[in-house]
Amino acid sequence: PASATVPGMEGIDAARSDDGVAQDASPLPASWDGDALAAPFERLDPSAMTHIAEQGWGLEVLSLRRLDTERDDTYLLDAADGAGRVQRILKVAHPLDDHGLLDLQCSAVAWAHERDPGLPLPLVVPDRDCAQLRVVHLPDGRTRIARLLHYLPGSLIDYSSTSPDQRQAVGRMVARLSV
């Protein structure tokens, strides 16, 4: 597997096992009360995220901005990929997130895209090893799973201020996903 050390976070390496599955179990935090959706975790800093993008996907990260999420580390990257400047979303999953479930999510998006290429979907960008998910080993022995997605520009919808036409457009888009 590929590996590298994150500057300032000695011992972190990005790796993917031969079968793409994390081999190290992530120990549960002592403060965890059993609610997997609320389990605390240590956030990765921008330098670690930059290193993961550079080592895992060969991107030259020009700038990055943390996106507010409750369950994972998610950053919007402005980067260069050899063919030009791109915007991508780098997501590093919560330590308790299951590799199989994340793989299913990526595969579901790919399946929907194959059936309707016109749908605006955040497609997965394969890593340097052509995998859709990349296992990241942290210095404390825990593992996290990273994925890189195409960025879809736009804004979040506030349903309380949408028009009937806008809600119908959302409904048509959702219907295309369920066909």
JSON list of C-alpha atoms in Angstrom, two decimals:
[
{"chain": "A", "resi": 1, "resn": "PRO", "atom": "CA", "xyz": [0.00, 0.00, 0.00]},
{"chain": "A", "resi": 2, "resn": "ALA", "atom": "CA", "xyz": [1.00, 3.61, -0.54]},
{"chain": "A", "resi": 3, "resn": "SER", "atom": "CA", "xyz": [2.03, 5.53, 2.56]},
{"chain": "A", "resi": 4, "resn": "ALA", "atom": "CA", "xyz": [3.26, 8.96, 3.54]},
{"chain": "A", "resi": 5, "resn": "THR", "atom": "CA", "xyz": [3.84, 11.02, 6.67]},
{"chain": "A", "resi": 6, "resn": "VAL", "atom": "CA", "xyz": [1.78, 14.14, 7.27]},
{"chain": "A", "resi": 7, "resn": "PRO", "atom": "CA", "xyz": [4.06, 17.06, 8.24]},
{"chain": "A", "resi": 8, "resn": "GLY", "atom": "CA", "xyz": [3.30, 18.04, 11.82]},
{"chain": "A", "resi": 9, "resn": "MET", "atom": "CA", "xyz": [1.41, 14.79, 12.41]},
{"chain": "A", "resi": 10, "resn": "GLU", "atom": "CA", "xyz": [4.22, 12.27, 12.52]},
{"chain": "A", "resi": 11, "resn": "GLY", "atom": "CA", "xyz": [3.00, 8.74, 12.13]},
{"chain": "A", "resi": 12, "resn": "ILE", "atom": "CA", "xyz": [-0.02, 9.46, 9.96]},
{"chain": "A", "resi": 13, "resn": "ASP", "atom": "CA", "xyz": [-0.01, 7.63, 6.70]},
{"chain": "A", "resi": 14, "resn": "ALA", "atom": "CA", "xyz": [-2.46, 7.24, 3.89]},
{"chain": "A", "resi": 15, "resn": "ALA", "atom": "CA", "xyz": [-2.83, 3.65, 2.79]},
{"chain": "A", "resi": 16, "resn": "ARG", "atom": "CA", "xyz": [-5.24, 1.28, 1.12]},
{"chain": "A", "resi": 17, "resn": "SER", "atom": "CA", "xyz": [-5.06, -2.41, 1.86]},
{"chain": "A", "resi": 18, "resn": "ASP", "atom": "CA", "xyz": [-5.11, -4.82, -1.06]},
{"chain": "A", "resi": 19, "resn": "ASP", "atom": "CA", "xyz": [-8.84, -5.42, -0.59]},
{"chain": "A", "resi": 20, "resn": "GLY", "atom": "CA", "xyz": [-9.56, -1.75, 0.13]},
{"chain": "A", "resi": 21, "resn": "VAL", "atom": "CA", "xyz": [-10.70, -2.46, 3.71]},
{"chain": "A", "resi": 22, "resn": "ALA", "atom": "CA", "xyz": [-9.24, -0.88, 6.83]},
{"chain": "A", "resi": 23, "resn": "GLN", "atom": "CA", "xyz": [-7.38, -3.51, 8.81]},
{"chain": "A", "resi": 24, "resn": "ASP", "atom": "CA", "xyz": [-7.00, -1.56, 12.06]},
{"chain": "A", "resi": 25, "resn": "ALA", "atom": "CA", "xyz": [-10.11, -1.25, 14.24]},
{"chain": "A", "resi": 26, "resn": "SER", "atom": "CA", "xyz": [-10.84, 2.28, 15.44]},
{"chain": "A", "resi": 27, "resn": "PRO", "atom": "CA", "xyz": [-11.01, 2.21, 19.25]},
{"chain": "A", "resi": 28, "resn": "LEU", "atom": "CA", "xyz": [-14.05, 3.93, 20.73]},
{"chain": "A", "resi": 29, "resn": "PRO", "atom": "CA", "xyz": [-13.46, 7.14, 22.69]},
{"chain": "A", "resi": 30, "resn": "ALA", "atom": "CA", "xyz": [-13.77, 6.72, 26.48]},
{"chain": "A", "resi": 31, "resn": "SER", "atom": "CA", "xyz": [-16.51, 9.38, 26.54]},
{"chain": "A", "resi": 32, "resn": "TRP", "atom": "CA", "xyz": [-18.66, 7.59, 23.94]},
{"chain": "A", "resi": 33, "resn": "ASP", "atom": "CA", "xyz": [-22.19, 6.85, 25.23]},
{"chain": "A", "resi": 34, "resn": "GLY", "atom": "CA", "xyz": [-23.18, 4.32, 22.56]},
{"chain": "A", "resi": 35, "resn": "ASP", "atom": "CA", "xyz": [-24.84, 6.74, 20.12]},
{"chain": "A", "resi": 36, "resn": "ALA", "atom": "CA", "xyz": [-22.81, 6.22, 16.95]},
{"chain": "A", "resi": 37, "resn": "LEU", "atom": "CA", "xyz": [-24.22, 9.36, 15.33]},
{"chain": "A", "resi": 38, "resn": "ALA", "atom": "CA", "xyz": [-23.06, 11.50, 18.25]},
{"chain": "A", "resi": 39, "resn": "ALA", "atom": "CA", "xyz": [-19.70, 9.84, 18.92]},
{"chain": "A", "resi": 40, "resn": "PRO", "atom": "CA", "xyz": [-16.95, 12.43, 19.28]},
{"chain": "A", "resi": 41, "resn": "PHE", "atom": "CA", "xyz": [-13.80, 12.38, 17.18]},
{"chain": "A", "resi": 42, "resn": "GLU", "atom": "CA", "xyz": [-10.71, 14.49, 16.65]},
{"chain": "A", "resi": 43, "resn": "ARG", "atom": "CA", "xyz": [-10.99, 16.75, 13.61]},
{"chain": "A", "resi": 44, "resn": "LEU", "atom": "CA", "xyz": [-8.17, 16.73, 11.08]},
{"chain": "A", "resi": 45, "resn": "ASP", "atom": "CA", "xyz": [-6.49, 20.08, 10.52]},
{"chain": "A", "resi": 46, "resn": "PRO", "atom": "CA", "xyz": [-6.05, 21.75, 7.11]},
{"chain": "A", "resi": 47, "resn": "SER", "atom": "CA", "xyz": [-2.43, 20.62, 6.76]},
{"chain": "A", "resi": 48, "resn": "ALA", "atom": "CA", "xyz": [-3.44, 16.97, 7.23]},
{"chain": "A", "resi": 49, "resn": "MET", "atom": "CA", "xyz": [-6.26, 17.36, 4.70]},
{"chain": "A", "resi": 50, "resn": "THR", "atom": "CA", "xyz": [-3.85, 19.01, 2.23]},
{"chain": "A", "resi": 51, "resn": "HIS", "atom": "CA", "xyz": [-1.41, 16.13, 2.64]},
{"chain": "A", "resi": 52, "resn": "ILE", "atom": "CA", "xyz": [-4.15, 13.52, 2.11]},
{"chain": "A", "resi": 53, "resn": "ALA", "atom": "CA", "xyz": [-5.26, 15.26, -1.12]},
{"chain": "A", "resi": 54, "resn": "GLU", "atom": "CA", "xyz": [-1.71, 15.60, -2.40]},
{"chain": "A", "resi": 55, "resn": "GLN", "atom": "CA", "xyz": [-0.58, 12.07, -1.56]},
{"chain": "A", "resi": 56, "resn": "GLY", "atom": "CA", "xyz": [-3.83, 10.28, -2.33]},
{"chain": "A", "resi": 57, "resn": "TRP", "atom": "CA", "xyz": [-4.94, 12.08, -5.47]},
{"chain": "A", "resi": 58, "resn": "GLY", "atom": "CA", "xyz": [-1.86, 13.92, -6.70]},
{"chain": "A", "resi": 59, "resn": "LEU", "atom": "CA", "xyz": [-3.48, 17.33, -6.29]},
{"chain": "A", "resi": 60, "resn": "GLU", "atom": "CA", "xyz": [-1.59, 20.53, -5.70]},
{"chain": "A", "resi": 61, "resn": "VAL", "atom": "CA", "xyz": [-3.83, 22.19, -3.12]},
{"chain": "A", "resi": 62, "resn": "LEU", "atom": "CA", "xyz": [-3.94, 25.95, -3.72]},
{"chain": "A", "resi": 63, "resn": "SER", "atom": "CA", "xyz": [-6.45, 26.74, -0.98]},
{"chain": "A", "resi": 64, "resn": "LEU", "atom": "CA", "xyz": [-9.01, 24.92, 1.14]},
{"chain": "A", "resi": 65, "resn": "ARG", "atom": "CA", "xyz": [-12.01, 25.82, 3.25]},
{"chain": "A", "resi": 66, "resn": "ARG", "atom": "CA", "xyz": [-13.64, 23.68, 5.89]},
{"chain": "A", "resi": 67, "resn": "LEU", "atom": "CA", "xyz": [-17.33, 23.01, 5.27]},
{"chain": "A", "resi": 68, "resn": "ASP", "atom": "CA", "xyz": [-19.52, 22.76, 8.33]},
{"chain": "A", "resi": 69, "resn": "THR", "atom": "CA", "xyz": [-20.57, 19.14, 8.87]},
{"chain": "A", "resi": 70, "resn": "GLU", "atom": "CA", "xyz": [-21.50, 17.27, 12.01]},
{"chain": "A", "resi": 71, "resn": "ARG", "atom": "CA", "xyz": [-20.14, 13.81, 11.26]},
{"chain": "A", "resi": 72, "resn": "ASP", "atom": "CA", "xyz": [-16.93, 14.03, 9.21]},
{"chain": "A", "resi": 73, "resn": "ASP", "atom": "CA", "xyz": [-14.14, 16.29, 8.02]},
{"chain": "A", "resi": 74, "resn": "THR", "atom": "CA", "xyz": [-15.19, 17.95, 4.77]},
{"chain": "A", "resi": 75, "resn": "TYR", "atom": "CA", "xyz": [-13.20, 20.58, 2.88]},
{"chain": "A", "resi": 76, "resn": "LEU", "atom": "CA", "xyz": [-13.70, 22.44, -0.38]},
{"chain": "A", "resi": 77, "resn": "LEU", "atom": "CA", "xyz": [-10.39, 22.40, -2.24]},
{"chain": "A", "resi": 78, "resn": "ASP", "atom": "CA", "xyz": [-9.15, 24.72, -4.95]},
{"chain": "A", "resi": 79, "resn": "ALA", "atom": "CA", "xyz": [-6.43, 22.66, -6.56]},
{"chain": "A", "resi": 80, "resn": "ALA", "atom": "CA", "xyz": [-4.42, 21.92, -9.67]},
{"chain": "A", "resi": 81, "resn": "ASP", "atom": "CA", "xyz": [-4.52, 18.37, -11.00]},
{"chain": "A", "resi": 82, "resn": "GLY", "atom": "CA", "xyz": [-2.07, 18.49, -13.89]},
{"chain": "A", "resi": 83, "resn": "ALA", "atom": "CA", "xyz": [-4.80, 19.26, -16.43]},
{"chain": "A", "resi": 84, "resn": "GLY", "atom": "CA", "xyz": [-5.70, 22.59, -14.85]},
{"chain": "A", "resi": 85, "resn": "ARG", "atom": "CA", "xyz": [-7.41, 24.17, -11.90]},
{"chain": "A", "resi": 86, "resn": "VAL", "atom": "CA", "xyz": [-10.25, 22.22, -10.28]},
{"chain": "A", "resi": 87, "resn": "GLN", "atom": "CA", "xyz": [-12.56, 22.43, -7.28]},
{"chain": "A", "resi": 88, "resn": "ARG", "atom": "CA", "xyz": [-13.09, 19.23, -5.32]},
{"chain": "A", "resi": 89, "resn": "ILE", "atom": "CA", "xyz": [-14.64, 18.12, -2.05]},
{"chain": "A", "resi": 90, "resn": "LEU", "atom": "CA", "xyz": [-12.40, 16.04, 0.22]},
{"chain": "A", "resi": 91, "resn": "LYS", "atom": "CA", "xyz": [-14.34, 14.07, 2.81]},
{"chain": "A", "resi": 92, "resn": "VAL", "atom": "CA", "xyz": [-12.68, 12.08, 5.58]},
{"chain": "A", "resi": 93, "resn": "ALA", "atom": "CA", "xyz": [-15.33, 9.96, 7.26]},
{"chain": "A", "resi": 94, "resn": "HIS", "atom": "CA", "xyz": [-16.03, 9.69, 10.98]},
{"chain": "A", "resi": 95, "resn": "PRO", "atom": "CA", "xyz": [-13.86, 7.00, 12.62]},
{"chain": "A", "resi": 96, "resn": "LEU", "atom": "CA", "xyz": [-16.92, 4.81, 13.27]},
{"chain": "A", "resi": 97, "resn": "ASP", "atom": "CA", "xyz": [-18.23, 4.94, 9.70]},
{"chain": "A", "resi": 98, "resn": "ASP", "atom": "CA", "xyz": [-18.27, 1.55, 8.02]},
{"chain": "A", "resi": 99, "resn": "HIS", "atom": "CA", "xyz": [-16.15, 1.03, 4.88]},
{"chain": "A", "resi": 100, "resn": "GLY", "atom": "CA", "xyz": [-18.89, -1.06, 3.27]},
{"chain": "A", "resi": 101, "resn": "LEU", "atom": "CA", "xyz": [-21.53, 1.64, 3.79]},
{"chain": "A", "resi": 102, "resn": "LEU", "atom": "CA", "xyz": [-19.26, 4.33, 2.34]},
{"chain": "A", "resi": 103, "resn": "ASP", "atom": "CA", "xyz": [-18.49, 2.08, -0.63]},
{"chain": "A", "resi": 104, "resn": "LEU", "atom": "CA", "xyz": [-22.23, 1.55, -1.13]},
{"chain": "A", "resi": 105, "resn": "GLN", "atom": "CA", "xyz": [-22.81, 5.33, -1.11]},
{"chain": "A", "resi": 106, "resn": "CYS", "atom": "CA", "xyz": [-20.13, 5.86, -3.77]},
{"chain": "A", "resi": 107, "resn": "SER", "atom": "CA", "xyz": [-21.46, 2.98, -5.86]},
{"chain": "A", "resi": 108, "resn": "ALA", "atom": "CA", "xyz": [-25.04, 4.29, -5.63]},
{"chain": "A", "resi": 109, "resn": "VAL", "atom": "CA", "xyz": [-23.98, 7.69, -6.99]},
{"chain": "A", "resi": 110, "resn": "ALA", "atom": "CA", "xyz": [-22.05, 5.99, -9.83]},
{"chain": "A", "resi": 111, "resn": "TRP", "atom": "CA", "xyz": [-25.09, 3.78, -10.60]},
{"chain": "A", "resi": 112, "resn": "ALA", "atom": "CA", "xyz": [-27.43, 6.80, -10.73]},
{"chain": "A", "resi": 113, "resn": "HIS", "atom": "CA", "xyz": [-24.97, 8.63, -13.02]},
{"chain": "A", "resi": 114, "resn": "GLU", "atom": "CA", "xyz": [-24.77, 5.66, -15.40]},
{"chain": "A", "resi": 115, "resn": "ARG", "atom": "CA", "xyz": [-28.57, 5.60, -15.72]},
{"chain": "A", "resi": 116, "resn": "ASP", "atom": "CA", "xyz": [-29.03, 9.38, -16.03]},
{"chain": "A", "resi": 117, "resn": "PRO", "atom": "CA", "xyz": [-25.78, 11.22, -16.89]},
{"chain": "A", "resi": 118, "resn": "GLY", "atom": "CA", "xyz": [-27.63, 14.55, -16.79]},
{"chain": "A", "resi": 119, "resn": "LEU", "atom": "CA", "xyz": [-28.25, 14.35, -13.04]},
{"chain": "A", "resi": 120, "resn": "PRO", "atom": "CA", "xyz": [-26.07, 16.78, -11.06]},
{"chain": "A", "resi": 121, "resn": "LEU", "atom": "CA", "xyz": [-24.25, 14.32, -8.79]},
{"chain": "A", "resi": 122, "resn": "PRO", "atom": "CA", "xyz": [-21.01, 14.62, -6.80]},
{"chain": "A", "resi": 123, "resn": "LEU", "atom": "CA", "xyz": [-19.10, 11.88, -8.59]},
{"chain": "A", "resi": 124, "resn": "VAL", "atom": "CA", "xyz": [-16.16, 10.17, -6.89]},
{"chain": "A", "resi": 125, "resn": "VAL", "atom": "CA", "xyz": [-12.67, 10.95, -8.19]},
{"chain": "A", "resi": 126, "resn": "PRO", "atom": "CA", "xyz": [-10.57, 7.76, -7.99]},
{"chain": "A", "resi": 127, "resn": "ASP", "atom": "CA", "xyz": [-7.34, 8.00, -6.02]},
{"chain": "A", "resi": 128, "resn": "ARG", "atom": "CA", "xyz": [-3.86, 7.27, -7.39]},
{"chain": "A", "resi": 129, "resn": "ASP", "atom": "CA", "xyz": [-4.54, 3.56, -6.91]},
{"chain": "A", "resi": 130, "resn": "CYS", "atom": "CA", "xyz": [-7.83, 3.84, -8.84]},
{"chain": "A", "resi": 131, "resn": "ALA", "atom": "CA", "xyz": [-9.86, 3.25, -5.66]},
{"chain": "A", "resi": 132, "resn": "GLN", "atom": "CA", "xyz": [-12.95, 5.26, -4.76]},
{"chain": "A", "resi": 133, "resn": "LEU", "atom": "CA", "xyz": [-12.10, 5.14, -1.04]},
{"chain": "A", "resi": 134, "resn": "ARG", "atom": "CA", "xyz": [-8.70, 5.63, 0.60]},
{"chain": "A", "resi": 135, "resn": "VAL", "atom": "CA", "xyz": [-7.92, 4.42, 4.12]},
{"chain": "A", "resi": 136, "resn": "VAL", "atom": "CA", "xyz": [-5.98, 6.92, 6.23]},
{"chain": "A", "resi": 137, "resn": "HIS", "atom": "CA", "xyz": [-4.09, 5.64, 9.29]},
{"chain": "A", "resi": 138, "resn": "LEU", "atom": "CA", "xyz": [-3.79, 8.18, 12.12]},
{"chain": "A", "resi": 139, "resn": "PRO", "atom": "CA", "xyz": [-0.89, 8.45, 14.59]},
{"chain": "A", "resi": 140, "resn": "ASP", "atom": "CA", "xyz": [-3.03, 7.08, 17.44]},
{"chain": "A", "resi": 141, "resn": "GLY", "atom": "CA", "xyz": [-3.74, 3.87, 15.50]},
{"chain": "A", "resi": 142, "resn": "ARG", "atom": "CA", "xyz": [-7.26, 4.73, 14.39]},
{"chain": "A", "resi": 143, "resn": "THR", "atom": "CA", "xyz": [-8.26, 4.67, 10.75]},
{"chain": "A", "resi": 144, "resn": "ARG", "atom": "CA", "xyz": [-10.40, 7.04, 8.74]},
{"chain": "A", "resi": 145, "resn": "ILE", "atom": "CA", "xyz": [-11.68, 6.67, 5.20]},
{"chain": "A", "resi": 146, "resn": "ALA", "atom": "CA", "xyz": [-11.22, 9.46, 2.65]},
{"chain": "A", "resi": 147, "resn": "ARG", "atom": "CA", "xyz": [-12.92, 10.13, -0.66]},
{"chain": "A", "resi": 148, "resn": "LEU", "atom": "CA", "xyz": [-12.64, 12.93, -3.18]},
{"chain": "A", "resi": 149, "resn": "LEU", "atom": "CA", "xyz": [-15.74, 14.21, -4.97]},
{"chain": "A", "resi": 150, "resn": "HIS", "atom": "CA", "xyz": [-16.48, 16.57, -7.82]},
{"chain": "A", "resi": 151, "resn": "TYR", "atom": "CA", "xyz": [-17.72, 19.90, -6.51]},
{"chain": "A", "resi": 152, "resn": "LEU", "atom": "CA", "xyz": [-21.23, 20.98, -7.47]},
{"chain": "A", "resi": 153, "resn": "PRO", "atom": "CA", "xyz": [-21.58, 24.78, -7.20]},
{"chain": "A", "resi": 154, "resn": "GLY", "atom": "CA", "xyz": [-24.77, 26.19, -5.81]},
{"chain": "A", "resi": 155, "resn": "SER", "atom": "CA", "xyz": [-26.44, 27.07, -2.55]},
{"chain": "A", "resi": 156, "resn": "LEU", "atom": "CA", "xyz": [-28.43, 25.15, 0.03]},
{"chain": "A", "resi": 157, "resn": "ILE", "atom": "CA", "xyz": [-32.18, 25.35, -0.29]},
{"chain": "A", "resi": 158, "resn": "ASP", "atom": "CA", "xyz": [-34.17, 26.94, 2.51]},
{"chain": "A", "resi": 159, "resn": "TYR", "atom": "CA", "xyz": [-37.53, 25.27, 1.94]},
{"chain": "A", "resi": 160, "resn": "SER", "atom": "CA", "xyz": [-39.35, 27.94, 3.95]},
{"chain": "A", "resi": 161, "resn": "SER", "atom": "CA", "xyz": [-38.45, 30.53, 1.33]},
{"chain": "A", "resi": 162, "resn": "THR", "atom": "CA", "xyz": [-38.83, 28.50, -1.89]},
{"chain": "A", "resi": 163, "resn": "SER", "atom": "CA", "xyz": [-41.49, 28.99, -4.49]},
{"chain": "A", "resi": 164, "resn": "PRO", "atom": "CA", "xyz": [-43.84, 26.24, -5.67]},
{"chain": "A", "resi": 165, "resn": "ASP", "atom": "CA", "xyz": [-41.87, 26.10, -8.96]},
{"chain": "A", "resi": 166, "resn": "GLN", "atom": "CA", "xyz": [-38.61, 25.56, -7.08]},
{"chain": "A", "resi": 167, "resn": "ARG", "atom": "CA", "xyz": [-40.15, 22.78, -4.95]},
{"chain": "A", "resi": 168, "resn": "GLN", "atom": "CA", "xyz": [-41.51, 21.13, -8.10]},
{"chain": "A", "resi": 169, "resn": "ALA", "atom": "CA", "xyz": [-38.02, 21.26, -9.66]},
{"chain": "A", "resi": 170, "resn": "VAL", "atom": "CA", "xyz": [-36.61, 19.52, -6.58]},
{"chain": "A", "resi": 171, "resn": "GLY", "atom": "CA", "xyz": [-39.38, 16.92, -6.82]},
{"chain": "A", "resi": 172, "resn": "ARG", "atom": "CA", "xyz": [-38.60, 16.25, -10.48]},
{"chain": "A", "resi": 173, "resn": "MET", "atom": "CA", "xyz": [-34.90, 15.78, -9.64]},
{"chain": "A", "resi": 174, "resn": "VAL", "atom": "CA", "xyz": [-35.68, 13.38, -6.78]},
{"chain": "A", "resi": 175, "resn": "ALA", "atom": "CA", "xyz": [-38.05, 11.44, -9.06]},
{"chain": "A", "resi": 176, "resn": "ARG", "atom": "CA", "xyz": [-35.24, 10.97, -11.57]},
{"chain": "A", "resi": 177, "resn": "LEU", "atom": "CA", "xyz": [-33.16, 9.39, -8.81]},
{"chain": "A", "resi": 178, "resn": "SER", "atom": "CA", "xyz": [-35.87, 6.90, -7.90]},
{"chain": "A", "resi": 179, "resn": "VAL", "atom": "CA", "xyz": [-36.62, 5.63, -11.41]}
]
